[in-house]
mmCIF file of C-alpha atoms in Angstrom:
data_model
loop_
_atom_site.group_PDB
_atom_site.id
_atom_site.type_symbol
_atom_site.label_atom_id
_atom_site.label_comp_id
_atom_site.label_asym_id
_atom_site.label_seq_id
_atom_site.Cartn_x
_atom_site.Cartn_y
_atom_site.Cartn_z
ATOM 1 C CA MET A 1 -73.714 -7.425 -80.086
ATOM 2 C CA TYR A 2 -74.093 -7.300 -83.777
ATOM 3 C CA GLN A 3 -77.594 -4.954 -83.219
ATOM 4 C CA ARG A 4 -77.246 -1.369 -84.135
ATOM 5 C CA ALA A 5 -75.611 0.918 -81.361
ATOM 6 C CA ILE A 6 -78.287 3.064 -79.838
ATOM 7 C CA GLU A 7 -77.431 6.683 -78.365
ATOM 8 C CA THR A 8 -78.762 7.498 -75.297
ATOM 9 C CA ASP A 9 -77.170 9.454 -71.866
ATOM 10 C CA ILE A 10 -75.379 7.322 -69.111
ATOM 11 C CA VAL A 11 -75.636 9.007 -65.539
ATOM 12 C CA LEU A 12 -73.490 7.335 -63.895
ATOM 13 C CA ILE A 13 -73.817 6.952 -59.713
ATOM 14 C CA ASP A 14 -70.927 6.587 -56.982
ATOM 15 C CA ILE A 15 -70.633 6.771 -54.232
ATOM 16 C CA ILE A 16 -67.695 8.274 -51.849
ATOM 17 C CA ASP A 17 -65.686 5.700 -49.702
ATOM 18 C CA PHE A 18 -68.354 3.185 -49.853
ATOM 19 C CA SER A 19 -64.553 0.463 -49.762
ATOM 20 C CA ARG A 20 -63.735 1.529 -46.862
ATOM 21 C CA LEU A 21 -67.112 1.345 -44.250
ATOM 22 C CA SER A 22 -67.706 -2.241 -42.878
ATOM 23 C CA MET A 23 -69.201 -5.004 -45.005
ATOM 24 C CA SER A 24 -72.677 -3.600 -42.718
ATOM 25 C CA GLU A 25 -72.674 -0.758 -43.331
ATOM 26 C CA GLN A 26 -71.998 -1.697 -47.051
ATOM 27 C CA LEU A 27 -75.057 -3.518 -47.391
ATOM 28 C CA GLU A 28 -77.301 -0.663 -44.643
ATOM 29 C CA ILE A 29 -76.088 1.765 -46.789
ATOM 30 C CA ILE A 30 -76.995 0.741 -50.764
ATOM 31 C CA SER A 31 -80.423 -0.883 -49.705
ATOM 32 C CA PHE A 32 -81.254 2.481 -48.446
ATOM 33 C CA LEU A 33 -80.419 3.493 -51.509
ATOM 34 C CA SER A 34 -81.227 2.198 -53.640
ATOM 35 C CA LEU A 35 -85.129 2.191 -51.676
ATOM 36 C CA SER A 36 -84.548 5.464 -51.043
ATOM 37 C CA TYR A 37 -83.621 6.385 -55.288
ATOM 38 C CA LYS A 38 -86.329 4.152 -56.608
ATOM 39 C CA LYS A 39 -89.463 5.874 -54.435
ATOM 40 C CA MET A 40 -87.265 8.853 -56.441
ATOM 41 C CA ILE A 41 -88.184 7.944 -59.728
ATOM 42 C CA HIS A 42 -91.406 6.565 -58.642
ATOM 43 C CA LYS A 43 -92.030 10.119 -58.000
ATOM 44 C CA MET A 44 -90.939 11.604 -61.239
ATOM 45 C CA LEU A 45 -92.962 8.834 -63.303
ATOM 46 C CA LYS A 46 -96.007 9.645 -61.394
ATOM 47 C CA SER A 47 -95.326 13.460 -62.189
ATOM 48 C CA SER A 48 -94.479 13.419 -65.465
ATOM 49 C CA GLY A 49 -97.157 10.357 -66.966
ATOM 50 C CA ILE A 50 -94.612 8.227 -68.207
ATOM 51 C CA PRO A 51 -94.015 4.751 -67.402
ATOM 52 C CA MET A 52 -90.330 3.339 -66.766
ATOM 53 C CA ASP A 53 -89.516 2.159 -69.753
ATOM 54 C CA LYS A 54 -89.059 5.585 -71.411
ATOM 55 C CA MET A 55 -87.492 7.376 -68.478
ATOM 56 C CA LEU A 56 -84.709 4.374 -67.828
ATOM 57 C CA GLN A 57 -83.498 1.410 -70.303
ATOM 58 C CA GLY A 58 -82.147 0.037 -67.383
ATOM 59 C CA ILE A 59 -79.669 0.288 -64.356
ATOM 60 C CA ILE A 60 -76.140 -1.763 -64.384
ATOM 61 C CA PRO A 61 -75.172 -2.352 -60.892
ATOM 62 C CA THR A 62 -71.116 -1.710 -60.182
ATOM 63 C CA GLY A 63 -71.079 -2.328 -56.763
ATOM 64 C CA ASP A 64 -70.595 0.613 -55.206
ATOM 65 C CA GLY A 65 -73.331 2.587 -57.281
ATOM 66 C CA PHE A 66 -74.519 2.016 -60.240
ATOM 67 C CA TYR A 67 -75.494 3.159 -64.102
ATOM 68 C CA CYS A 68 -78.662 4.167 -65.492
ATOM 69 C CA LEU A 69 -79.202 4.346 -69.384
ATOM 70 C CA LEU A 70 -81.949 6.917 -69.480
ATOM 71 C CA HIS A 71 -84.386 5.931 -72.870
ATOM 72 C CA PRO A 72 -83.251 7.472 -76.027
ATOM 73 C CA GLY A 73 -86.179 9.804 -76.319
ATOM 74 C CA LEU A 74 -84.471 11.818 -73.791
ATOM 75 C CA LEU A 75 -81.521 12.951 -74.818
ATOM 76 C CA GLY A 76 -79.976 16.027 -72.860
ATOM 77 C CA TYR A 77 -82.158 15.122 -70.342
ATOM 78 C CA GLY A 78 -79.492 13.357 -68.248
ATOM 79 C CA PRO A 79 -77.746 16.113 -66.340
ATOM 80 C CA LEU A 80 -80.945 17.227 -65.715
ATOM 81 C CA LEU A 81 -81.903 13.439 -63.223
ATOM 82 C CA GLY A 82 -77.647 13.070 -62.733
ATOM 83 C CA LEU A 83 -78.833 17.311 -60.528
ATOM 84 C CA SER A 84 -82.011 15.087 -58.707
ATOM 85 C CA PHE A 85 -80.166 12.006 -57.385
ATOM 86 C CA ILE A 86 -76.866 15.256 -56.020
ATOM 87 C CA HIS A 87 -79.911 16.847 -54.275
ATOM 88 C CA PHE A 88 -81.431 13.791 -53.256
ATOM 89 C CA SER A 89 -78.598 12.629 -51.064
ATOM 90 C CA ASP A 90 -78.404 15.442 -49.028
ATOM 91 C CA PHE A 91 -81.310 14.054 -47.003
ATOM 92 C CA ILE A 92 -80.368 11.012 -46.561
ATOM 93 C CA ALA A 93 -76.349 12.455 -45.205
ATOM 94 C CA LYS A 94 -78.472 13.137 -42.528
ATOM 95 C CA GLU A 95 -79.685 9.859 -42.210
ATOM 96 C CA TYR A 96 -76.244 8.683 -42.229
ATOM 97 C CA PRO A 97 -73.376 10.264 -40.518
ATOM 98 C CA TYR A 98 -70.389 7.740 -42.594
ATOM 99 C CA PHE A 99 -72.151 8.516 -45.466
ATOM 100 C CA ARG A 100 -70.519 11.350 -46.888
ATOM 101 C CA GLY A 101 -72.373 11.694 -50.383
ATOM 102 C CA ILE A 102 -72.159 10.242 -53.664
ATOM 103 C CA ARG A 103 -70.269 11.659 -57.039
ATOM 104 C CA VAL A 104 -71.941 11.854 -60.652
ATOM 105 C CA ALA A 105 -71.162 11.619 -63.774
ATOM 106 C CA VAL A 106 -72.636 11.839 -67.267
ATOM 107 C CA HIS A 107 -72.331 11.165 -70.555
ATOM 108 C CA THR A 108 -74.098 11.087 -74.122
ATOM 109 C CA GLY A 109 -72.569 8.039 -75.668
ATOM 110 C CA LYS A 110 -73.273 4.371 -77.412
ATOM 111 C CA VAL A 111 -74.701 1.375 -75.857
ATOM 112 C CA HIS A 112 -75.493 -2.020 -77.696
ATOM 113 C CA ARG A 113 -77.873 -5.231 -75.085
ATOM 114 C CA PHE A 114 -76.983 -7.836 -74.440
ATOM 115 C CA GLU A 115 -78.152 -11.459 -72.877
ATOM 116 C CA ASP A 116 -76.103 -11.923 -70.435
ATOM 117 C CA ILE A 117 -75.727 -15.803 -68.876
ATOM 118 C CA LEU A 118 -78.848 -15.714 -66.748
ATOM 119 C CA GLY A 119 -80.780 -14.583 -69.326
ATOM 120 C CA ASN A 120 -81.289 -11.371 -68.711
ATOM 121 C CA GLU A 121 -81.288 -8.303 -70.593
ATOM 122 C CA ASN A 122 -77.560 -5.665 -70.488
ATOM 123 C CA PHE A 123 -76.169 -3.060 -72.164
ATOM 124 C CA VAL A 124 -72.633 -3.326 -73.482
ATOM 125 C CA GLY A 125 -70.325 -0.325 -74.991
ATOM 126 C CA ASP A 126 -67.713 2.765 -75.131
ATOM 127 C CA GLY A 127 -70.378 4.619 -73.285
ATOM 128 C CA LEU A 128 -69.995 2.756 -70.315
ATOM 129 C CA ASN A 129 -66.257 3.531 -70.219
ATOM 130 C CA GLU A 130 -66.573 6.530 -71.544
ATOM 131 C CA CYS A 131 -68.904 7.394 -68.656
ATOM 132 C CA SER A 132 -66.948 6.167 -65.816
ATOM 133 C CA ARG A 133 -63.178 8.060 -66.956
ATOM 134 C CA TYR A 134 -65.319 11.278 -66.047
ATOM 135 C CA ILE A 135 -66.124 9.814 -62.511
ATOM 136 C CA GLU A 136 -62.696 9.109 -61.599
ATOM 137 C CA ILE A 137 -61.439 12.930 -61.066
ATOM 138 C CA LYS A 138 -60.542 13.035 -57.659
ATOM 139 C CA ASP A 139 -60.819 17.228 -57.076
ATOM 140 C CA LEU A 140 -64.573 16.696 -57.802
ATOM 141 C CA ILE A 141 -66.608 19.918 -56.187
ATOM 142 C CA ILE A 142 -69.218 18.672 -53.348
ATOM 143 C CA SER A 143 -72.909 18.749 -54.981
ATOM 144 C CA THR A 144 -71.524 19.124 -58.750
ATOM 145 C CA VAL A 145 -72.157 16.910 -61.390
ATOM 146 C CA ILE A 146 -69.317 16.297 -64.027
ATOM 147 C CA ILE A 147 -70.446 16.778 -67.394
ATOM 148 C CA SER A 148 -68.499 15.412 -70.780
ATOM 149 C CA ASP A 149 -68.689 17.798 -73.493
ATOM 150 C CA LYS A 150 -70.465 15.211 -75.565
ATOM 151 C CA ALA A 151 -73.545 15.228 -72.560
ATOM 152 C CA TYR A 152 -72.947 19.305 -72.459
ATOM 153 C CA GLU A 153 -74.134 19.477 -76.052
ATOM 154 C CA SER A 154 -77.439 16.943 -75.909
ATOM 155 C CA LEU A 155 -78.120 19.542 -72.607
ATOM 156 C CA ASN A 156 -78.241 22.489 -74.564
ATOM 157 C CA THR A 157 -80.308 20.940 -77.003
ATOM 158 C CA PHE A 158 -83.288 19.465 -74.735
ATOM 159 C CA LEU A 159 -82.513 23.038 -73.196
ATOM 160 C CA GLN A 160 -83.757 24.630 -76.227
ATOM 161 C CA THR A 161 -86.018 22.734 -77.567
ATOM 162 C CA TYR A 162 -88.600 22.880 -74.149
ATOM 163 C CA PRO A 163 -87.582 26.029 -73.004
ATOM 164 C CA ASP A 164 -89.252 25.369 -69.764
ATOM 165 C CA PHE A 165 -86.935 23.498 -68.900
ATOM 166 C CA GLU A 166 -84.838 26.021 -69.411
ATOM 167 C CA GLU A 167 -86.600 28.682 -67.021
ATOM 168 C CA LEU A 168 -86.748 26.074 -64.710
ATOM 169 C CA LEU A 169 -82.840 26.136 -63.780
ATOM 170 C CA GLN A 170 -82.716 29.693 -64.311
ATOM 171 C CA LYS A 171 -84.862 29.435 -60.787
ATOM 172 C CA CYS A 172 -82.947 26.813 -59.926
ATOM 173 C CA GLU A 173 -79.445 29.200 -60.332
ATOM 174 C CA PHE A 174 -78.655 26.300 -62.400
ATOM 175 C CA ARG A 175 -74.736 27.193 -62.952
ATOM 176 C CA HIS A 176 -71.825 25.642 -64.588
ATOM 177 C CA SER A 177 -68.141 26.097 -65.125
ATOM 178 C CA SER A 178 -66.033 26.354 -68.514
ATOM 179 C CA MET A 179 -64.500 23.240 -70.046
ATOM 180 C CA HIS A 180 -62.152 21.212 -67.693
ATOM 181 C CA THR A 181 -59.922 19.083 -69.281
ATOM 182 C CA PHE A 182 -58.030 15.947 -67.829
ATOM 183 C CA TYR A 183 -56.276 12.933 -68.734
ATOM 184 C CA ASP A 184 -57.251 9.028 -67.401
ATOM 185 C CA LYS A 185 -55.151 5.914 -66.199
ATOM 186 C CA HIS A 186 -54.193 5.121 -69.607
ATOM 187 C CA ARG A 187 -53.719 9.133 -70.811
ATOM 188 C CA MET A 188 -56.120 9.986 -72.763
ATOM 189 C CA GLU A 189 -57.977 13.237 -72.414
ATOM 190 C CA HIS A 190 -61.374 13.881 -72.096
ATOM 191 C CA HIS A 191 -63.252 18.007 -71.756
ATOM 192 C CA GLY A 192 -66.024 18.305 -69.830
ATOM 193 C CA TYR A 193 -67.748 20.577 -67.255
ATOM 194 C CA LEU A 194 -68.959 20.858 -63.928
ATOM 195 C CA ILE A 195 -72.367 22.074 -63.193
ATOM 196 C CA TRP A 196 -74.628 22.808 -60.642
ATOM 197 C CA MET A 197 -77.752 24.653 -59.052
ATOM 198 C CA ARG A 198 -77.835 27.216 -56.038
ATOM 199 C CA LYS A 199 -81.259 26.242 -55.495
ATOM 200 C CA GLY A 200 -81.647 21.653 -55.880
ATOM 201 C CA GLY A 201 -84.709 19.913 -56.165
ATOM 202 C CA ILE A 202 -85.925 17.313 -58.505
ATOM 203 C CA ILE A 203 -86.557 17.250 -61.865
ATOM 204 C CA PRO A 204 -88.851 15.118 -63.705
ATOM 205 C CA PRO A 205 -88.923 14.394 -66.954
ATOM 206 C CA PRO A 206 -90.694 15.735 -69.609
ATOM 207 C CA LYS A 207 -94.381 14.780 -70.423
ATOM 208 C CA PRO A 208 -95.489 12.567 -72.981
ATOM 209 C CA ASP A 209 -96.563 14.839 -75.787
ATOM 210 C CA TRP A 210 -92.861 15.938 -75.595
ATOM 211 C CA MET A 211 -91.528 12.649 -75.851
ATOM 212 C CA ASN A 212 -90.006 12.380 -79.477
ATOM 213 C CA ILE A 213 -87.181 13.727 -79.953
ATOM 214 C CA PRO A 214 -85.699 16.493 -80.501
ATOM 215 C CA LYS A 215 -84.616 17.430 -83.476
ATOM 216 C CA ARG A 216 -80.579 19.229 -83.514
ATOM 217 C CA LYS A 217 -80.846 22.580 -83.336
ATOM 218 C CA ASN A 218 -77.403 25.276 -82.288
ATOM 219 C CA HIS A 219 -77.637 26.052 -78.952
ATOM 220 C CA ALA A 220 -75.499 27.084 -76.178
ATOM 221 C CA PHE A 221 -76.118 28.945 -72.494
#
């Protein structure tokens, strides 16, 4: 807990109305989602030529979803992973009529590694708590990802550093809303943006020769 905090992108996946499903439906959908997303991530890794630990630091189950903690070298890629999850979930919805889709939130924040009671590596930190606040917004538009203002800044830097990704998003007709302000259950103010793609797709992370942590640049799209 006293080690230096890790700043990274945090992607939170939340299954819509998961608690309203029967126990058998919950087991069925969480099992299928886990297997499907695992296959999706492995295909992304194969396309980029990087090992798992260079993409994800860890995955934390939440009961009705999970957190994905990205490698710090992929700062700014989190929103693109969130959009990939959204795109892939559309295919899953065709398999299960009771599956209403997922909500996705992305935040750039800080976490700490720690060893849990079973001796496994786990994570805790304000970044996780902050990310969960964005998923609480009740009127999220389907097929969009809500990203914090910090994640928005990280995405801007990522796209400035890797112009190929900016060109790809233009082809996918990437869009974002104006800044959205809301208050959480503790009456604390938060700021974020809705992002979406008119032509959805799965976007793998950068190639190995791009894995150096990018220098910060001022850029907005």
